[in-house]
Amino acid sequence: MEPEVVHAELVLPTHLSFKRIQMYEKYPKGQSRGRHWKHLKQIIQAENYQNYPPNEPNYVNIESPPSMHPCKRICDITGYEAPYYDPRTGLRYANADIFKLIRSLPNEYVQRYLALRNAAVVLK
Amino acid sequence: MPFISQIQRHSDYRLFPSSTPIVIDNGASYFRIGWAGETEPRVIFRNIVQRPRHKATGETVTIVGDHDPTLLKYFDCTRSGPRSAFDSNVVFQFEIMEYILDFGFDRLGANGSQIDHSILITECVCNPFQSRSKMAELLFETYGVPSIAYGVDAAFSYKYNQQHGVCDKDGLAICPGFTTTHVIPFIDGEPMYQGSCRTNIGGYHITDYMKQLLSLKYPHHMARFSWEKVEDLKMEHCYIAPDYVSEARLFQKGTKEAEDKTRLWQLPWVPPPTEEPPSEEEIARKAAIKEKQGQRLREMAEAKRSSRINELENESHGLEFLLQQLEQVEEHDIPSFLSATGYVSKQEVESALLKVRQSLLKAKGEPKAEQAELEEKTDPAGGERFPLLNIPDNMLTPEQVKEKKRQLFLKTTSEGRQRAKQKRYEEELERERRNQQDEQKRLENPELYLEQLHAKYKDLSEKVEQRKRLKTNGGHTNGNSFSGSVGRGERLNAAQRERMRLLTTAAFDRGKGEDTFGARDEDWQLYKLMSKDNDDDDEAPDEHEAELARLTSRLQEVDPTFVPKTDTTNPQSVEAPRFRPLTQEDFQIFFGVERFRCPEILFNPNWIGIDQAGLDEMAGVSIRRLPTKGQELEERLTSSVFLTGGSSLFPGMSERLEAGIRMIRPCGSPIRIVKALDPILDAWRGASAYAAASHFPTQTFTKEDYYEKGEDCVRRYQFRYYTL
């Protein structure tokens, strides 16, 4: 290791005296191990929240409901108020100049703009 | 103002008795660890882990938190980016969590055989039981911690500020964090989780949105928008507009105010080296060198020429001498005499002599025209030059017949030359005449003449241009060709494309109905069209171009202001940008609408596709969810709306929130928004105060409890936020 790296103590030591089980004991090297953690979705599913009493707060039922306000529509490119919608690309736009721009955009960029608001075409 | 981590190791770990708890604020963005009762956390670092490969040794190492980026050059970070243990504020990857805790305890100075202090660690509201029990397992079994307490960061922050008189015992805590935003109502100083709500949006989403928007706006500078840089930009420049629509309208109209609000980031840019005009000396030196070289070449050429002249002269003298000798030799002895010299007949010697003389003349530099004239002069007496032409074949010897053929050939070529010359001369005359006419017209009425000339020029150039376009584009442009995108089809010209079309239809048009090909004669034209050398370059457009060239030169003569259009196929859109030198403006990043568009997603999460209520609506949802209702209570809640969490730091947040809550509350409701003393560190400070309180040990659950009662005690665990 380079001296400045050692000096900054950048790298976490593999052995720490205050631990009762070291990292290398828990996850031995060279031993293949599958994914040993669950995604949040799996955690929530395993929790069986549907069996819980509904009046008790839990991780799932404290989520906010969908908004009741009318959605403000903004231009995907500029962020201005967008009265128009382009049915070909699916983008919202503010005026004729931006319409010209979005029609000249390559599809990749259109999809990236749509992906910003989670409206892109996702191929599975 | 980027946030600076504190990661230097502390040495006073041993000075704290094991009764002093360790307090950890385990936030999704920053990890803060310190001692109970103190006012500042000891160690703060970003809650991320990187596992790069050390370049020199090749081993995989673990790096926790953010370090000096210059030190990372020794590591290969391309294979794995920074990783977080969190998903929506819930710890789910405990291997990463373990690295982070290792680093935190290590920097706090821990050096015993285990961590012999109880721990107060924060978690999110209604943390899933699995995550909580895994954390307990990790702390008890790996670190040997005697007892643990869990608390909610927003609640600690609220209680800390309540203690300092910022907010009341009834109120709403609004906490926009890094990955989630929580609203928790407090009644009598206790958080009411039944009334809390969570939207999965936070500072992370704002930075990510900004990063995406900027890299879409400036695709050439994408590499500049690293996560850290955009995070800094967000903290420095973003603000929350009092009313998004009207603020955006300012920018749309391009008002002065909007201009003032636009920020500019000048990327480092070095102007390309400008070519300095060479100095006088340099020019003189170069000219001298050139002159010298020229001189040398001229000398060489001269030497070559004189040697050639010598050679030719010698040859011609030799031939003349031969001829003289031949005259003395008798007729029938000629062939034997000549056999030694390589010539066959006297004529051949003569013609060789003529050739040598001609080349001698040429070498001596007599102009060719003279020579040609000489030829011409002799031409009228064609009969003399080509004597054999008028004699019928049967009167000649075979040799003479051959000679006759040669003469015939010479004659026709010379005649052809003459005709061409005549034509050139006539054309010259015609041009002269036209120029004279032009000149006359110009002298008569210069303005009118110029106008006509310009009109003609324009007309012609349009014609030529159109033809060119037709050639390259096939007449029908498909909208996109102006934007500079060149598809495969657009590279071909119209004729080629038509050919391809014919070929493909021929290839795929089999077996459809009856084959009647060849029934009509025109059918066979198809092959002509298909063949490769089907080039329809006729002469007319060339004429146009020639005329255009003439007009251009004429205009340049007459009109000093005239600038001929340079090649006009598509100069602006295709050629210009490619060769335009990059300027400082190309390296400028403007933040206009982005400054308030990005944080606006806290109020409109559906802009990034999250279909949940925004910050202001969440307050209303929270009040509605409370089990105890009553106007008086609601008014007490709204008159102490408390803002904490990293994303509440945007300027304009309180004003906007007040306006938003006012909209959903009955008219005349009291609304007071208060900000935390320090929205970022107050959670840790509150937790520290609680951990130092005398009844903290009763709030914890011990290792023994955990082993005895199992995970159930973790499930039921609830921190009590007594008023301090």
mmCIF file of N, CA and C in Angstrom, chain B residues 589-657:
data_model
loop_
_atom_site.group_PDB
_atom_site.id
_atom_site.type_symbol
_atom_site.label_atom_id
_atom_site.label_comp_id
_atom_site.label_asym_id
_atom_site.label_seq_id
_atom_site.Cartn_x
_atom_site.Cartn_y
_atom_site.Cartn_z
ATOM 1 N N ILE B 589 -22.343 25.927 -17.826
ATOM 2 C CA ILE B 589 -23.530 25.198 -17.400
ATOM 3 C C ILE B 589 -24.458 26.205 -16.743
ATOM 4 N N PHE B 590 -25.670 26.321 -17.259
ATOM 5 C CA PHE B 590 -26.626 27.278 -16.699
ATOM 6 C C PHE B 590 -27.635 26.557 -15.826
ATOM 7 N N PHE B 591 -27.856 27.087 -14.639
ATOM 8 C CA PHE B 591 -28.954 26.591 -13.806
ATOM 9 C C PHE B 591 -30.003 27.676 -13.769
ATOM 10 N N GLY B 592 -31.090 27.438 -14.431
ATOM 11 C CA GLY B 592 -32.186 28.401 -14.372
ATOM 12 C C GLY B 592 -33.333 27.747 -13.644
ATOM 13 N N VAL B 593 -34.214 27.164 -14.452
ATOM 14 C CA VAL B 593 -35.397 26.521 -13.897
ATOM 15 C C VAL B 593 -34.998 25.355 -12.979
ATOM 16 N N GLU B 594 -33.869 24.710 -13.293
ATOM 17 C CA GLU B 594 -33.455 23.547 -12.494
ATOM 18 C C GLU B 594 -33.309 23.891 -11.018
ATOM 19 N N ARG B 595 -32.952 25.139 -10.746
ATOM 20 C CA ARG B 595 -32.716 25.520 -9.358
ATOM 21 C C ARG B 595 -33.935 25.283 -8.483
ATOM 22 N N PHE B 596 -35.125 25.522 -9.017
ATOM 23 C CA PHE B 596 -36.312 25.279 -8.182
ATOM 24 C C PHE B 596 -37.150 24.123 -8.698
ATOM 25 N N ARG B 597 -36.820 23.631 -9.907
ATOM 26 C CA ARG B 597 -37.580 22.491 -10.433
ATOM 27 C C ARG B 597 -37.248 21.217 -9.653
ATOM 28 N N CYS B 598 -35.969 21.050 -9.318
ATOM 29 C CA CYS B 598 -35.570 19.795 -8.671
ATOM 30 C C CYS B 598 -36.143 19.657 -7.261
ATOM 31 N N PRO B 599 -35.963 20.663 -6.369
ATOM 32 C CA PRO B 599 -36.552 20.480 -5.035
ATOM 33 C C PRO B 599 -38.079 20.476 -5.048
ATOM 34 N N GLU B 600 -38.666 20.961 -6.145
ATOM 35 C CA GLU B 600 -40.130 20.992 -6.217
ATOM 36 C C GLU B 600 -40.722 19.583 -6.146
ATOM 37 N N ILE B 601 -39.924 18.566 -6.464
ATOM 38 C CA ILE B 601 -40.473 17.204 -6.426
ATOM 39 C C ILE B 601 -40.862 16.793 -5.005
ATOM 40 N N LEU B 602 -40.363 17.504 -3.983
ATOM 41 C CA LEU B 602 -40.819 17.216 -2.617
ATOM 42 C C LEU B 602 -42.307 17.508 -2.485
ATOM 43 N N PHE B 603 -42.767 18.503 -3.242
ATOM 44 C CA PHE B 603 -44.186 18.867 -3.176
ATOM 45 C C PHE B 603 -44.999 18.157 -4.248
ATOM 46 N N ASN B 604 -44.334 17.746 -5.336
ATOM 47 C CA ASN B 604 -45.020 17.025 -6.414
ATOM 48 C C ASN B 604 -44.270 15.741 -6.748
ATOM 49 N N PRO B 605 -44.374 14.732 -5.888
ATOM 50 C CA PRO B 605 -43.594 13.504 -6.146
ATOM 51 C C PRO B 605 -43.960 12.841 -7.465
ATOM 52 N N ASN B 606 -45.150 13.134 -7.982
ATOM 53 C CA ASN B 606 -45.517 12.455 -9.235
ATOM 54 C C ASN B 606 -44.714 12.955 -10.434
ATOM 55 N N TRP B 607 -43.965 14.019 -10.261
ATOM 56 C CA TRP B 607 -43.092 14.464 -11.355
ATOM 57 C C TRP B 607 -41.983 13.469 -11.623
ATOM 58 N N ILE B 608 -41.624 12.689 -10.622
ATOM 59 C CA ILE B 608 -40.629 11.657 -10.901
ATOM 60 C C ILE B 608 -41.277 10.277 -10.791
ATOM 61 N N GLY B 609 -42.577 10.248 -10.981
ATOM 62 C CA GLY B 609 -43.262 8.973 -11.084
ATOM 63 C C GLY B 609 -43.587 8.314 -9.768
ATOM 64 N N ILE B 610 -43.538 9.065 -8.646
ATOM 65 C CA ILE B 610 -43.927 8.499 -7.363
ATOM 66 C C ILE B 610 -45.324 9.025 -7.050
ATOM 67 N N ASP B 611 -46.266 8.113 -7.012
ATOM 68 C CA ASP B 611 -47.658 8.539 -6.897
ATOM 69 C C ASP B 611 -48.062 8.633 -5.433
ATOM 70 N N GLN B 612 -47.502 9.642 -4.767
ATOM 71 C CA GLN B 612 -47.844 9.847 -3.360
ATOM 72 C C GLN B 612 -48.015 11.333 -3.104
ATOM 73 N N ALA B 613 -48.590 11.628 -1.942
ATOM 74 C CA ALA B 613 -48.852 13.022 -1.606
ATOM 75 C C ALA B 613 -47.533 13.755 -1.356
ATOM 76 N N GLY B 614 -47.520 15.034 -1.668
ATOM 77 C CA GLY B 614 -46.338 15.861 -1.429
ATOM 78 C C GLY B 614 -46.302 16.366 -0.002
ATOM 79 N N LEU B 615 -45.278 17.160 0.291
ATOM 80 C CA LEU B 615 -45.012 17.599 1.661
ATOM 81 C C LEU B 615 -46.201 18.294 2.316
ATOM 82 N N ASP B 616 -46.833 19.229 1.591
ATOM 83 C CA ASP B 616 -47.919 20.003 2.205
ATOM 84 C C ASP B 616 -49.151 19.131 2.435
ATOM 85 N N GLU B 617 -49.416 18.253 1.469
ATOM 86 C CA GLU B 617 -50.586 17.385 1.614
ATOM 87 C C GLU B 617 -50.408 16.384 2.749
ATOM 88 N N MET B 618 -49.137 15.980 2.940
ATOM 89 C CA MET B 618 -48.867 14.985 3.981
ATOM 90 C C MET B 618 -49.305 15.501 5.347
ATOM 91 N N ALA B 619 -49.122 16.801 5.570
ATOM 92 C CA ALA B 619 -49.540 17.374 6.853
ATOM 93 C C ALA B 619 -51.032 17.142 7.063
ATOM 94 N N GLY B 620 -51.814 17.385 5.973
ATOM 95 C CA GLY B 620 -53.259 17.178 6.067
ATOM 96 C C GLY B 620 -53.589 15.719 6.311
ATOM 97 N N VAL B 621 -52.906 14.823 5.600
ATOM 98 C CA VAL B 621 -53.135 13.386 5.746
ATOM 99 C C VAL B 621 -52.879 12.978 7.184
ATOM 100 N N SER B 622 -51.787 13.490 7.724
ATOM 101 C CA SER B 622 -51.386 13.138 9.077
ATOM 102 C C SER B 622 -52.452 13.546 10.095
ATOM 103 N N ILE B 623 -52.954 14.745 9.953
ATOM 104 C CA ILE B 623 -53.972 15.222 10.898
ATOM 105 C C ILE B 623 -55.228 14.369 10.772
ATOM 106 N N ARG B 624 -55.576 14.021 9.536
ATOM 107 C CA ARG B 624 -56.764 13.211 9.310
ATOM 108 C C ARG B 624 -56.633 11.817 9.937
ATOM 109 N N ARG B 625 -55.430 11.313 9.968
ATOM 110 C CA ARG B 625 -55.224 9.951 10.450
ATOM 111 C C ARG B 625 -55.262 9.838 11.979
ATOM 112 N N LEU B 626 -55.154 10.965 12.660
ATOM 113 C CA LEU B 626 -55.106 10.913 14.123
ATOM 114 C C LEU B 626 -56.411 10.337 14.675
ATOM 115 N N PRO B 627 -56.285 9.471 15.689
ATOM 116 C CA PRO B 627 -57.510 8.895 16.257
ATOM 117 C C PRO B 627 -58.346 9.921 17.023
ATOM 118 N N THR B 628 -57.674 10.838 17.750
ATOM 119 C CA THR B 628 -58.429 11.862 18.467
ATOM 120 C C THR B 628 -58.573 13.085 17.575
ATOM 121 N N LYS B 629 -59.837 13.499 17.418
ATOM 122 C CA LYS B 629 -60.055 14.628 16.518
ATOM 123 C C LYS B 629 -60.507 15.839 17.327
ATOM 124 N N GLY B 630 -60.704 16.910 16.686
ATOM 125 C CA GLY B 630 -61.157 18.116 17.373
ATOM 126 C C GLY B 630 -60.450 19.324 16.806
ATOM 127 N N GLN B 631 -61.218 20.362 16.582
ATOM 128 C CA GLN B 631 -60.662 21.539 15.933
ATOM 129 C C GLN B 631 -59.561 22.160 16.773
ATOM 130 N N GLU B 632 -59.772 22.104 18.083
ATOM 131 C CA GLU B 632 -58.805 22.746 18.974
ATOM 132 C C GLU B 632 -57.455 22.066 18.874
ATOM 133 N N LEU B 633 -57.480 20.707 18.846
ATOM 134 C CA LEU B 633 -56.249 19.944 18.744
ATOM 135 C C LEU B 633 -55.560 20.232 17.411
ATOM 136 N N GLU B 634 -56.371 20.243 16.349
ATOM 137 C CA GLU B 634 -55.804 20.480 15.022
ATOM 138 C C GLU B 634 -55.138 21.841 14.956
ATOM 139 N N GLU B 635 -55.781 22.813 15.593
ATOM 140 C CA GLU B 635 -55.196 24.154 15.576
ATOM 141 C C GLU B 635 -53.900 24.189 16.355
ATOM 142 N N ARG B 636 -53.888 23.424 17.462
ATOM 143 C CA ARG B 636 -52.641 23.375 18.243
ATOM 144 C C ARG B 636 -51.532 22.721 17.426
ATOM 145 N N LEU B 637 -51.904 21.684 16.654
ATOM 146 C CA LEU B 637 -50.898 21.004 15.837
ATOM 147 C C LEU B 637 -50.329 21.941 14.778
ATOM 148 N N THR B 638 -51.232 22.644 14.068
ATOM 149 C CA THR B 638 -50.758 23.467 12.958
ATOM 150 C C THR B 638 -50.047 24.727 13.442
ATOM 151 N N SER B 639 -50.240 25.078 14.696
ATOM 152 C CA SER B 639 -49.514 26.268 15.154
ATOM 153 C C SER B 639 -48.121 25.897 15.655
ATOM 154 N N SER B 640 -47.734 24.644 15.492
ATOM 155 C CA SER B 640 -46.368 24.262 15.810
ATOM 156 C C SER B 640 -45.905 23.205 14.804
ATOM 157 N N VAL B 641 -45.782 23.656 13.573
ATOM 158 C CA VAL B 641 -45.288 22.746 12.527
ATOM 159 C C VAL B 641 -43.776 22.861 12.510
ATOM 160 N N PHE B 642 -43.139 21.727 12.747
ATOM 161 C CA PHE B 642 -41.707 21.729 12.988
ATOM 162 C C PHE B 642 -40.975 21.085 11.809
ATOM 163 N N LEU B 643 -39.992 21.778 11.302
ATOM 164 C CA LEU B 643 -39.262 21.309 10.113
ATOM 165 C C LEU B 643 -37.865 20.845 10.486
ATOM 166 N N THR B 644 -37.541 19.628 10.159
ATOM 167 C CA THR B 644 -36.183 19.139 10.403
ATOM 168 C C THR B 644 -35.777 18.241 9.236
ATOM 169 N N GLY B 645 -34.565 17.728 9.290
ATOM 170 C CA GLY B 645 -34.091 16.857 8.200
ATOM 171 C C GLY B 645 -33.331 17.637 7.152
ATOM 172 N N GLY B 646 -32.405 16.958 6.504
ATOM 173 C CA GLY B 646 -31.483 17.624 5.575
ATOM 174 C C GLY B 646 -32.150 18.373 4.450
ATOM 175 N N SER B 647 -33.246 17.843 3.912
ATOM 176 C CA SER B 647 -33.867 18.497 2.763
ATOM 177 C C SER B 647 -34.745 19.679 3.154
ATOM 178 N N SER B 648 -34.840 19.956 4.456
ATOM 179 C CA SER B 648 -35.618 21.139 4.847
ATOM 180 C C SER B 648 -34.751 22.387 4.782
ATOM 181 N N LEU B 649 -33.491 22.219 4.371
ATOM 182 C CA LEU B 649 -32.570 23.356 4.364
ATOM 183 C C LEU B 649 -32.748 24.275 3.164
ATOM 184 N N PHE B 650 -33.533 23.850 2.158
ATOM 185 C CA PHE B 650 -33.694 24.694 0.976
ATOM 186 C C PHE B 650 -34.315 26.031 1.360
ATOM 187 N N PRO B 651 -33.772 27.137 0.864
ATOM 188 C CA PRO B 651 -34.390 28.430 1.134
ATOM 189 C C PRO B 651 -35.810 28.446 0.566
ATOM 190 N N GLY B 652 -36.697 29.106 1.292
ATOM 191 C CA GLY B 652 -38.072 29.215 0.811
ATOM 192 C C GLY B 652 -38.958 28.067 1.237
ATOM 193 N N MET B 653 -38.366 27.104 1.958
ATOM 194 C CA MET B 653 -39.131 25.926 2.358
ATOM 195 C C MET B 653 -40.284 26.295 3.301
ATOM 196 N N SER B 654 -39.996 27.087 4.342
ATOM 197 C CA SER B 654 -41.035 27.391 5.334
ATOM 198 C C SER B 654 -42.190 28.143 4.695
ATOM 199 N N GLU B 655 -41.866 29.141 3.867
ATOM 200 C CA GLU B 655 -42.908 29.961 3.250
ATOM 201 C C GLU B 655 -43.818 29.102 2.380
ATOM 202 N N ARG B 656 -43.186 28.255 1.592
ATOM 203 C CA ARG B 656 -43.952 27.412 0.682
ATOM 204 C C ARG B 656 -44.835 26.443 1.457
ATOM 205 N N LEU B 657 -44.265 25.878 2.523
ATOM 206 C CA LEU B 657 -45.008 24.911 3.318
ATOM 207 C C LEU B 657 -46.198 25.593 3.983
#
